mmCIF file of C-alpha atoms in Angstrom:
data_model
loop_
_atom_site.group_PDB
_atom_site.id
_atom_site.type_symbol
_atom_site.label_atom_id
_atom_site.label_comp_id
_atom_site.label_asym_id
_atom_site.label_seq_id
_atom_site.Cartn_x
_atom_site.Cartn_y
_atom_site.Cartn_z
ATOM 1 C CA MET A 137 -26.702 1.671 31.140
ATOM 2 C CA TYR A 138 -28.707 2.435 28.119
ATOM 3 C CA GLY A 139 -29.270 6.391 27.698
ATOM 4 C CA PHE A 140 -26.936 7.647 29.998
ATOM 5 C CA GLU A 141 -24.117 7.392 27.695
ATOM 6 C CA ALA A 142 -24.484 11.369 26.626
ATOM 7 C CA MET A 143 -23.110 12.350 30.669
ATOM 8 C CA THR A 144 -20.019 10.896 30.333
ATOM 9 C CA PHE A 145 -19.069 9.168 26.904
ATOM 10 C CA ASN A 146 -17.416 12.626 25.714
ATOM 11 C CA ILE A 147 -14.674 12.232 28.571
ATOM 12 C CA HIS A 148 -12.660 9.644 26.697
ATOM 13 C CA GLY A 149 -14.486 8.943 23.544
ATOM 14 C CA GLY A 150 -15.747 12.676 22.239
ATOM 15 C CA TYR A 151 -12.767 13.789 20.744
ATOM 16 C CA LEU A 152 -12.297 10.409 18.555
ATOM 17 C CA GLU A 153 -15.954 10.507 17.621
ATOM 18 C CA ALA A 154 -15.529 14.064 16.300
ATOM 19 C CA ILE A 155 -12.413 12.696 14.286
ATOM 20 C CA VAL A 156 -14.567 9.815 12.606
ATOM 21 C CA ARG A 157 -17.654 11.793 11.970
ATOM 22 C CA GLY A 158 -15.139 14.520 9.951
ATOM 23 C CA HIS A 159 -13.682 11.495 8.198
ATOM 24 C CA ARG A 160 -17.122 10.162 7.433
ATOM 25 C CA SER A 161 -17.672 13.492 5.804
ATOM 26 C CA GLY A 162 -14.413 12.916 3.108
ATOM 27 C CA LEU A 163 -16.000 9.573 1.736
ATOM 28 C CA LEU A 164 -16.928 9.829 -1.941
ATOM 29 C CA THR A 165 -20.405 10.952 -3.266
ATOM 30 C CA ALA A 166 -22.510 9.652 -5.684
ATOM 31 C CA ALA A 167 -21.396 12.553 -7.961
ATOM 32 C CA ASP A 168 -17.569 11.468 -7.271
ATOM 33 C CA TYR A 169 -18.348 8.156 -8.546
ATOM 34 C CA ASN A 170 -20.065 9.658 -11.800
ATOM 35 C CA ASN A 171 -17.158 11.294 -12.313
ATOM 36 C CA LEU A 172 -15.027 8.513 -12.139
ATOM 37 C CA CYS A 173 -16.932 5.997 -14.300
ATOM 38 C CA GLN A 174 -16.660 8.846 -17.218
ATOM 39 C CA CYS A 175 -12.610 8.477 -16.799
ATOM 40 C CA GLU A 176 -11.069 6.873 -19.927
ATOM 41 C CA THR A 177 -7.477 6.158 -18.339
ATOM 42 C CA LEU A 178 -5.998 5.638 -14.958
ATOM 43 C CA ASP A 179 -4.354 9.328 -14.480
ATOM 44 C CA ASP A 180 -7.845 10.390 -15.142
ATOM 45 C CA ILE A 181 -9.054 8.640 -12.281
ATOM 46 C CA LYS A 182 -6.202 9.908 -10.446
ATOM 47 C CA MET A 183 -6.743 13.450 -11.626
ATOM 48 C CA HIS A 184 -10.302 13.319 -10.341
ATOM 49 C CA LEU A 185 -9.015 11.868 -6.654
ATOM 50 C CA SER A 186 -6.718 14.713 -6.480
ATOM 51 C CA ALA A 187 -9.427 16.598 -5.542
ATOM 52 C CA THR A 188 -10.546 14.388 -2.444
ATOM 53 C CA GLU A 189 -8.712 13.164 0.455
ATOM 54 C CA TYR A 190 -6.708 10.375 -1.338
ATOM 55 C CA GLY A 191 -5.182 13.579 -3.172
ATOM 56 C CA PRO A 192 -1.862 13.598 -0.974
ATOM 57 C CA TYR A 193 -1.539 9.990 -1.145
ATOM 58 C CA LEU A 194 -1.576 9.560 -5.040
ATOM 59 C CA GLN A 195 0.221 13.255 -6.063
ATOM 60 C CA ASN A 196 3.714 11.620 -5.941
ATOM 61 C CA GLU A 197 2.954 8.628 -8.128
ATOM 62 C CA PRO A 198 4.696 8.545 -11.562
ATOM 63 C CA SER A 199 2.845 7.788 -14.680
ATOM 64 C CA PRO A 200 1.747 4.804 -16.127
ATOM 65 C CA LEU A 201 -0.394 3.880 -12.662
ATOM 66 C CA HIS A 202 -1.332 0.509 -12.409
ATOM 67 C CA THR A 203 -4.509 -0.596 -10.469
ATOM 68 C CA THR A 204 -2.891 -2.185 -7.559
ATOM 69 C CA THR A 205 -1.080 1.513 -6.650
ATOM 70 C CA ILE A 206 -4.367 3.173 -6.597
ATOM 71 C CA VAL A 207 -5.814 0.475 -4.336
ATOM 72 C CA GLU A 208 -2.649 0.431 -1.979
ATOM 73 C CA LYS A 209 -2.276 3.825 -1.792
ATOM 74 C CA CYS A 210 -5.900 4.280 -0.964
ATOM 75 C CA THR A 211 -5.884 1.578 1.737
ATOM 76 C CA LEU A 212 -2.744 3.556 3.390
ATOM 77 C CA LYS A 213 -4.748 6.373 3.908
ATOM 78 C CA LEU A 214 -7.174 4.316 5.604
ATOM 79 C CA VAL A 215 -4.275 2.418 7.723
ATOM 80 C CA ASP A 216 -2.961 6.185 8.832
ATOM 81 C CA GLU A 217 -6.264 7.190 10.090
ATOM 82 C CA TYR A 218 -6.757 3.869 12.415
ATOM 83 C CA LYS A 219 -3.408 4.177 13.588
ATOM 84 C CA HIS A 220 -3.985 7.741 14.818
ATOM 85 C CA MET A 221 -7.657 6.673 16.326
ATOM 86 C CA LEU A 222 -5.831 3.902 18.045
ATOM 87 C CA CYS A 223 -2.924 6.051 19.416
ATOM 88 C CA GLN A 224 -5.635 8.442 20.643
ATOM 89 C CA ALA A 225 -7.689 5.893 22.314
ATOM 90 C CA THR A 226 -8.230 4.603 25.766
ATOM 91 C CA GLU A 227 -10.034 1.359 27.242
ATOM 92 C CA PRO A 228 -12.528 -0.056 26.223
ATOM 93 C CA LEU A 229 -12.370 1.773 22.860
ATOM 94 C CA SER A 230 -8.594 0.776 21.773
ATOM 95 C CA THR A 231 -9.880 -2.892 22.584
ATOM 96 C CA PHE A 232 -13.351 -2.518 20.181
ATOM 97 C CA LEU A 233 -10.584 -0.963 17.605
ATOM 98 C CA GLU A 234 -8.226 -4.024 17.620
ATOM 99 C CA TYR A 235 -10.952 -6.179 16.938
ATOM 100 C CA ILE A 236 -12.093 -4.425 14.112
ATOM 101 C CA THR A 237 -8.314 -5.921 12.745
ATOM 102 C CA TYR A 238 -9.242 -9.163 13.705
ATOM 103 C CA GLY A 239 -11.021 -10.162 10.117
ATOM 104 C CA HIS A 240 -8.050 -8.991 7.958
ATOM 105 C CA MET A 241 -5.405 -10.972 10.727
ATOM 106 C CA ILE A 242 -7.677 -14.391 9.478
ATOM 107 C CA ASP A 243 -7.504 -13.484 6.023
ATOM 108 C CA ASN A 244 -3.954 -12.816 5.781
ATOM 109 C CA VAL A 245 -3.351 -16.364 7.622
ATOM 110 C CA VAL A 246 -5.348 -17.896 5.213
ATOM 111 C CA LEU A 247 -3.585 -15.871 2.346
ATOM 112 C CA ILE A 248 0.273 -17.273 3.313
ATOM 113 C CA VAL A 249 -1.130 -20.720 3.812
ATOM 114 C CA THR A 250 -2.782 -21.319 0.801
ATOM 115 C CA GLY A 251 -0.103 -19.491 -1.311
ATOM 116 C CA THR A 252 2.728 -21.645 0.661
ATOM 117 C CA LEU A 253 0.370 -24.832 -0.375
ATOM 118 C CA HIS A 254 0.691 -23.632 -3.919
ATOM 119 C CA GLU A 255 4.427 -22.918 -3.580
ATOM 120 C CA ARG A 256 4.179 -19.275 -4.020
ATOM 121 C CA ASP A 257 7.282 -17.002 -2.591
ATOM 122 C CA VAL A 258 6.664 -15.490 0.847
ATOM 123 C CA GLN A 259 7.259 -12.378 0.083
ATOM 124 C CA GLU A 260 5.384 -11.723 -2.693
ATOM 125 C CA LEU A 261 2.526 -13.271 -0.610
ATOM 126 C CA LEU A 262 3.347 -10.533 2.301
ATOM 127 C CA GLU A 263 2.809 -7.794 0.135
ATOM 128 C CA LYS A 264 -0.529 -9.253 -0.783
ATOM 129 C CA CYS A 265 -1.467 -8.845 2.544
ATOM 130 C CA HIS A 266 -3.729 -6.343 4.243
ATOM 131 C CA PRO A 267 -1.663 -4.681 6.222
ATOM 132 C CA LEU A 268 -4.291 -3.414 9.109
ATOM 133 C CA GLY A 269 -4.120 -7.578 9.917
ATOM 134 C CA MET A 270 -0.307 -8.071 9.740
ATOM 135 C CA PHE A 271 1.708 -9.104 13.041
ATOM 136 C CA ASP A 272 5.256 -9.689 13.582
ATOM 137 C CA SER A 273 5.577 -13.396 13.275
ATOM 138 C CA ILE A 274 3.360 -13.773 9.806
ATOM 139 C CA ALA A 275 6.410 -14.483 7.523
ATOM 140 C CA THR A 276 6.935 -17.910 9.668
ATOM 141 C CA LEU A 277 3.471 -19.079 9.017
ATOM 142 C CA ALA A 278 5.121 -20.559 5.657
ATOM 143 C CA VAL A 279 7.125 -23.453 7.945
ATOM 144 C CA ALA A 280 3.631 -24.939 9.335
ATOM 145 C CA GLN A 281 2.105 -28.192 7.728
ATOM 146 C CA ASN A 282 -0.749 -28.732 9.828
ATOM 147 C CA MET A 283 -3.435 -26.851 12.241
ATOM 148 C CA ARG A 284 -1.465 -27.854 15.148
ATOM 149 C CA GLU A 285 1.887 -26.749 14.193
ATOM 150 C CA LEU A 286 0.245 -23.356 12.483
ATOM 151 C CA TYR A 287 -0.976 -23.019 16.148
ATOM 152 C CA ARG A 288 1.962 -24.029 18.066
ATOM 153 C CA LEU A 289 4.612 -22.051 16.117
ATOM 154 C CA VAL A 290 3.448 -18.788 15.507
ATOM 155 C CA LEU A 291 -0.361 -18.216 16.114
ATOM 156 C CA VAL A 292 -0.137 -18.865 19.913
ATOM 157 C CA ASP A 293 0.969 -15.251 20.356
ATOM 158 C CA THR A 294 -1.304 -13.505 18.486
ATOM 159 C CA PRO A 295 -4.818 -12.319 19.229
ATOM 160 C CA LEU A 296 -6.328 -15.166 17.434
ATOM 161 C CA ALA A 297 -5.113 -17.556 19.838
ATOM 162 C CA PRO A 298 -8.283 -17.990 21.343
ATOM 163 C CA TYR A 299 -10.160 -18.782 18.233
ATOM 164 C CA PHE A 300 -8.274 -21.789 17.490
ATOM 165 C CA SER A 301 -9.242 -24.077 19.804
ATOM 166 C CA GLU A 302 -12.165 -25.352 17.565
ATOM 167 C CA CYS A 303 -9.706 -26.296 14.678
ATOM 168 C CA ILE A 304 -7.052 -27.710 15.661
ATOM 169 C CA THR A 305 -6.377 -30.891 13.832
ATOM 170 C CA SER A 306 -3.093 -33.080 13.067
ATOM 171 C CA GLU A 307 -4.366 -33.279 9.434
ATOM 172 C CA ASP A 308 -2.396 -32.105 6.312
ATOM 173 C CA LEU A 309 -3.543 -28.665 5.274
ATOM 174 C CA ASP A 310 -5.195 -28.518 1.993
ATOM 175 C CA ASP A 311 -7.506 -26.059 0.108
ATOM 176 C CA MET A 312 -10.690 -27.756 1.923
ATOM 177 C CA ASN A 313 -9.183 -27.844 5.216
ATOM 178 C CA ILE A 314 -8.032 -24.166 4.625
ATOM 179 C CA GLU A 315 -11.079 -22.921 4.071
ATOM 180 C CA ILE A 316 -12.770 -24.791 6.394
ATOM 181 C CA MET A 317 -10.205 -23.381 9.100
ATOM 182 C CA ARG A 318 -10.875 -19.522 7.999
ATOM 183 C CA ASN A 319 -14.945 -19.960 8.508
ATOM 184 C CA THR A 320 -14.060 -21.749 11.933
ATOM 185 C CA LEU A 321 -11.920 -18.945 13.092
ATOM 186 C CA TYR A 322 -14.181 -16.170 11.337
ATOM 187 C CA LYS A 323 -17.259 -18.073 13.284
ATOM 188 C CA ALA A 324 -15.005 -17.579 17.033
ATOM 189 C CA TYR A 325 -14.396 -14.070 16.084
ATOM 190 C CA LEU A 326 -17.358 -12.881 15.329
ATOM 191 C CA GLU A 327 -18.972 -14.690 18.216
ATOM 192 C CA ASP A 328 -16.311 -13.185 20.484
ATOM 193 C CA PHE A 329 -16.745 -9.639 18.945
ATOM 194 C CA TYR A 330 -20.584 -9.802 19.827
ATOM 195 C CA LYS A 331 -20.028 -10.901 23.111
ATOM 196 C CA PHE A 332 -17.398 -8.172 23.790
ATOM 197 C CA CYS A 333 -20.158 -5.647 22.755
ATOM 198 C CA GLN A 334 -22.677 -6.778 24.519
ATOM 199 C CA LYS A 335 -20.466 -6.270 27.696
ATOM 200 C CA LEU A 336 -19.903 -2.672 26.908
ATOM 201 C CA GLY A 337 -23.969 -2.227 26.774
ATOM 202 C CA GLY A 338 -26.012 0.769 25.781
ATOM 203 C CA ALA A 339 -26.058 2.050 22.238
ATOM 204 C CA THR A 340 -22.982 0.251 21.306
ATOM 205 C CA ALA A 341 -24.511 -2.679 21.852
ATOM 206 C CA GLU A 342 -27.998 -2.117 20.238
ATOM 207 C CA ILE A 343 -25.893 -0.845 17.012
ATOM 208 C CA MET A 344 -23.260 -3.608 16.833
ATOM 209 C CA SER A 345 -25.626 -6.297 17.695
ATOM 210 C CA ASP A 346 -27.430 -5.261 14.538
ATOM 211 C CA LEU A 347 -24.128 -4.819 12.095
ATOM 212 C CA LEU A 348 -22.684 -7.955 13.206
ATOM 213 C CA ALA A 349 -26.140 -10.256 13.378
ATOM 214 C CA PHE A 350 -26.305 -8.893 9.452
ATOM 215 C CA GLU A 351 -22.390 -9.973 9.042
ATOM 216 C CA ALA A 352 -22.763 -13.390 10.695
ATOM 217 C CA ASP A 353 -26.467 -14.266 8.587
ATOM 218 C CA ARG A 354 -24.165 -13.195 5.401
ATOM 219 C CA ARG A 355 -21.447 -15.967 6.081
ATOM 220 C CA ALA A 356 -24.183 -18.282 6.608
ATOM 221 C CA VAL A 357 -25.426 -17.783 3.134
ATOM 222 C CA ASN A 358 -22.323 -17.626 1.420
ATOM 223 C CA ILE A 359 -20.922 -21.050 3.464
ATOM 224 C CA THR A 360 -24.259 -22.610 2.312
ATOM 225 C CA ILE A 361 -24.182 -21.227 -1.340
ATOM 226 C CA ASN A 362 -20.204 -22.078 -1.798
ATOM 227 C CA SER A 363 -20.574 -25.501 -0.169
ATOM 228 C CA ILE A 364 -23.396 -26.698 -2.300
ATOM 229 C CA GLY A 365 -22.119 -29.935 -4.564
ATOM 230 C CA THR A 366 -18.930 -30.120 -2.266
ATOM 231 C CA GLU A 367 -18.146 -33.211 0.608
ATOM 232 C CA LEU A 368 -18.977 -30.753 3.269
ATOM 233 C CA THR A 369 -21.761 -32.804 5.387
ATOM 234 C CA ARG A 370 -24.769 -30.920 6.898
ATOM 235 C CA ASP A 371 -23.541 -30.949 10.324
ATOM 236 C CA ASP A 372 -20.023 -29.744 9.175
ATOM 237 C CA ARG A 373 -21.956 -27.050 7.644
ATOM 238 C CA ARG A 374 -24.095 -26.078 10.567
ATOM 239 C CA LYS A 375 -20.777 -26.282 12.803
ATOM 240 C CA LEU A 376 -19.395 -23.088 10.663
ATOM 241 C CA TYR A 377 -22.857 -20.837 11.582
ATOM 242 C CA SER A 378 -22.278 -18.346 14.276
ATOM 243 C CA SER A 379 -24.809 -18.794 16.788
ATOM 244 C CA PHE A 380 -26.323 -15.278 16.712
ATOM 245 C CA GLY A 381 -28.169 -13.299 14.166
ATOM 246 C CA LEU A 382 -31.633 -13.389 12.855
ATOM 247 C CA LEU A 383 -31.200 -16.631 11.134
ATOM 248 C CA TYR A 384 -30.232 -18.163 14.519
ATOM 249 C CA PRO A 385 -31.138 -20.980 14.906
ATOM 250 C CA TYR A 386 -34.523 -22.055 12.684
ATOM 251 C CA GLY A 387 -32.740 -20.080 9.551
ATOM 252 C CA HIS A 388 -29.497 -22.085 10.267
ATOM 253 C CA GLU A 389 -31.273 -25.679 10.691
ATOM 254 C CA GLU A 390 -32.844 -24.723 6.520
ATOM 255 C CA LEU A 391 -29.317 -23.729 5.471
ATOM 256 C CA ALA A 392 -28.154 -26.399 6.131
ATOM 257 C CA VAL A 393 -30.337 -28.824 4.252
ATOM 258 C CA CYS A 394 -30.215 -26.258 1.143
ATOM 259 C CA GLU A 395 -29.061 -28.389 -1.876
ATOM 260 C CA ASP A 396 -29.566 -25.110 -4.617
ATOM 261 C CA ILE A 397 -29.351 -21.398 -4.539
ATOM 262 C CA ASP A 398 -33.216 -21.718 -4.994
ATOM 263 C CA GLN A 399 -34.158 -23.512 -1.767
ATOM 264 C CA VAL A 400 -31.179 -21.004 -0.138
ATOM 265 C CA ARG A 401 -33.617 -18.302 -1.400
ATOM 266 C CA GLY A 402 -36.403 -19.963 0.159
ATOM 267 C CA ALA A 403 -35.354 -20.250 3.372
ATOM 268 C CA MET A 404 -34.254 -16.564 3.106
ATOM 269 C CA GLU A 405 -37.476 -15.140 2.203
ATOM 270 C CA LYS A 406 -39.038 -15.880 5.496
ATOM 271 C CA TYR A 407 -36.943 -13.131 6.744
ATOM 272 C CA PRO A 408 -38.393 -9.487 5.544
ATOM 273 C CA PRO A 409 -34.885 -7.619 5.805
ATOM 274 C CA TYR A 410 -33.434 -10.696 3.775
ATOM 275 C CA GLN A 411 -36.607 -10.742 1.296
ATOM 276 C CA SER A 412 -35.720 -7.384 -0.177
ATOM 277 C CA ILE A 413 -32.137 -8.694 -0.958
ATOM 278 C CA PHE A 414 -33.258 -11.519 -2.827
ATOM 279 C CA ALA A 415 -36.078 -9.662 -4.602
ATOM 280 C CA LYS A 416 -33.670 -8.430 -6.679
ATOM 281 C CA LEU A 417 -32.300 -11.350 -7.865
ATOM 282 C CA SER A 418 -33.635 -13.510 -10.445
ATOM 283 C CA TYR A 419 -34.699 -17.228 -9.827
ATOM 284 C CA GLY A 420 -31.199 -19.430 -10.011
ATOM 285 C CA GLU A 421 -28.986 -16.337 -10.119
ATOM 286 C CA SER A 422 -26.220 -15.726 -7.332
ATOM 287 C CA GLN A 423 -23.868 -13.665 -9.130
ATOM 288 C CA MET A 424 -25.452 -10.482 -7.833
ATOM 289 C CA LEU A 425 -25.665 -11.586 -4.491
ATOM 290 C CA ASP A 426 -22.758 -10.155 -3.277
ATOM 291 C CA LYS A 427 -23.554 -7.067 -4.321
ATOM 292 C CA ALA A 428 -26.950 -6.771 -2.817
ATOM 293 C CA PHE A 429 -25.607 -7.604 0.470
ATOM 294 C CA TYR A 430 -22.776 -5.455 0.288
ATOM 295 C CA GLU A 431 -25.904 -2.661 -0.435
ATOM 296 C CA GLU A 432 -27.792 -3.502 2.414
ATOM 297 C CA GLU A 433 -24.532 -3.744 4.577
ATOM 298 C CA VAL A 434 -24.033 -0.049 3.515
ATOM 299 C CA LYS A 435 -26.988 1.524 4.412
ATOM 300 C CA ARG A 436 -26.859 -0.333 7.758
ATOM 301 C CA LEU A 437 -23.350 1.238 8.405
ATOM 302 C CA CYS A 438 -24.855 4.890 7.318
ATOM 303 C CA LEU A 439 -27.555 4.607 9.957
ATOM 304 C CA SER A 440 -25.325 3.705 12.855
ATOM 305 C CA PHE A 441 -24.053 7.546 12.261
ATOM 306 C CA GLU A 442 -27.458 8.760 12.696
ATOM 307 C CA GLN A 443 -27.233 8.248 16.859
ATOM 308 C CA GLN A 444 -24.545 9.603 18.753
ATOM 309 C CA PHE A 445 -22.147 8.435 21.751
ATOM 310 C CA HIS A 446 -21.368 4.981 20.326
ATOM 311 C CA TYR A 447 -18.763 3.095 18.851
ATOM 312 C CA GLY A 448 -20.418 1.646 16.426
ATOM 313 C CA VAL A 449 -19.629 4.587 14.317
ATOM 314 C CA PHE A 450 -15.642 3.508 14.314
ATOM 315 C CA PHE A 451 -16.493 0.113 12.681
ATOM 316 C CA ALA A 452 -19.131 1.733 10.150
ATOM 317 C CA TYR A 453 -16.322 4.067 9.030
ATOM 318 C CA MET A 454 -13.637 1.577 8.237
ATOM 319 C CA ARG A 455 -16.243 -0.824 6.615
ATOM 320 C CA LEU A 456 -17.750 2.105 4.553
ATOM 321 C CA ARG A 457 -13.959 3.249 3.550
ATOM 322 C CA GLU A 458 -13.102 -0.460 2.711
ATOM 323 C CA GLN A 459 -16.236 -0.600 0.417
ATOM 324 C CA GLU A 460 -15.036 2.359 -0.937
ATOM 325 C CA ILE A 461 -11.866 1.170 -1.792
ATOM 326 C CA ARG A 462 -13.394 -1.933 -3.264
ATOM 327 C CA ASN A 463 -15.351 0.519 -5.492
ATOM 328 C CA LEU A 464 -12.327 2.512 -6.708
ATOM 329 C CA MET A 465 -10.638 -0.922 -7.707
ATOM 330 C CA TRP A 466 -13.493 -2.160 -9.712
ATOM 331 C CA ILE A 467 -13.999 1.340 -11.573
ATOM 332 C CA SER A 468 -9.871 1.380 -11.890
ATOM 333 C CA GLU A 469 -9.663 -2.302 -13.387
ATOM 334 C CA CYS A 470 -12.718 -1.673 -15.490
ATOM 335 C CA VAL A 471 -10.913 1.350 -17.021
ATOM 336 C CA ALA A 472 -7.402 0.003 -17.293
ATOM 337 C CA GLN A 473 -8.919 -3.401 -19.124
ATOM 338 C CA ASN A 474 -10.871 -0.966 -21.408
ATOM 339 C CA GLN A 475 -14.402 -2.510 -19.860
ATOM 340 C CA LYS A 476 -16.433 0.567 -19.336
ATOM 341 C CA THR A 477 -19.645 -1.124 -20.026
ATOM 342 C CA ARG A 478 -19.519 -3.164 -16.765
ATOM 343 C CA VAL A 479 -18.057 -0.304 -14.719
ATOM 344 C CA HIS A 480 -21.715 -0.108 -12.914
ATOM 345 C CA ASP A 481 -22.168 -3.695 -11.947
ATOM 346 C CA SER A 482 -19.971 -3.813 -8.878
ATOM 347 C CA VAL A 483 -19.727 -0.262 -7.808
ATOM 348 C CA VAL A 484 -21.940 0.267 -4.277
ATOM 349 C CA PHE A 485 -23.037 3.787 -3.688
ATOM 350 C CA ILE A 486 -22.708 4.780 -0.460
ATOM 351 C CA PHE A 487 -24.155 8.031 -0.205
#
């Protein structure tokens, strides 16, 4: 019932909404990023972060530091906060919070399967997996030879099981099949999450529809650009697009037939929200597209905090924290590799 959330929301969701808004106030500001960009070594970065909420997680790390250590500890903070919120949540918020992690599960499955294909050590791959996307039988993914085995042996007992119905084939796994599997799973996941949010109704449905539609559209553009010049047919490409979003259905028809980046640009410029994103890029350029999309996403995520009594703030906070970790990883890598001139290339300011 839209507009009446204020009457009942705080019974179950009030405490956690207060918690997540408190966490949001701990996100790094533009001043923090400017200080971090001036750092000369990774120990300087650690010193600057010691005054933020990351301090306790980095304080016992010995020198010399590595970029992976900084990213690992910052991710650990996010995982701890997430687990605390999940422990306190009741239905339907607990299911909503679980949905947020399914994307990481898909990435982890793809990482393990791809790594096994290239004969990498399973233990080494598990260390690279995102902690939010772990599940009990993830290590046994390495034994699967094709999609059917992958599903039957491992994934049938995980939350990803329903999403596999569209990509169970007996074809052997190769790089192309794995990439198609990733995008098919993501499509099914986004559509399922979208339906769940619509069922919740109210402000949650309104805000999450916008955020998930943006995610679906961004994936459609990325799939199109990445499949230009490959053997993926137009119909195959169309099957990987989600069945909602601003581009659905007419934008998808146009994207499916695009042959180069400028045609993608022509299709997207008909949609005002995306016109401003492509206006930042020069013709024929796609390198800065990811950053332009991240900036637009951050803007939308920050706006979701302007409204109260909805679950969108949990999704927005998790995404903003993940963006912050990406920023810290980029700054740390630039400092470690002595590429200070490029430090602003991929940093997306949140506030």
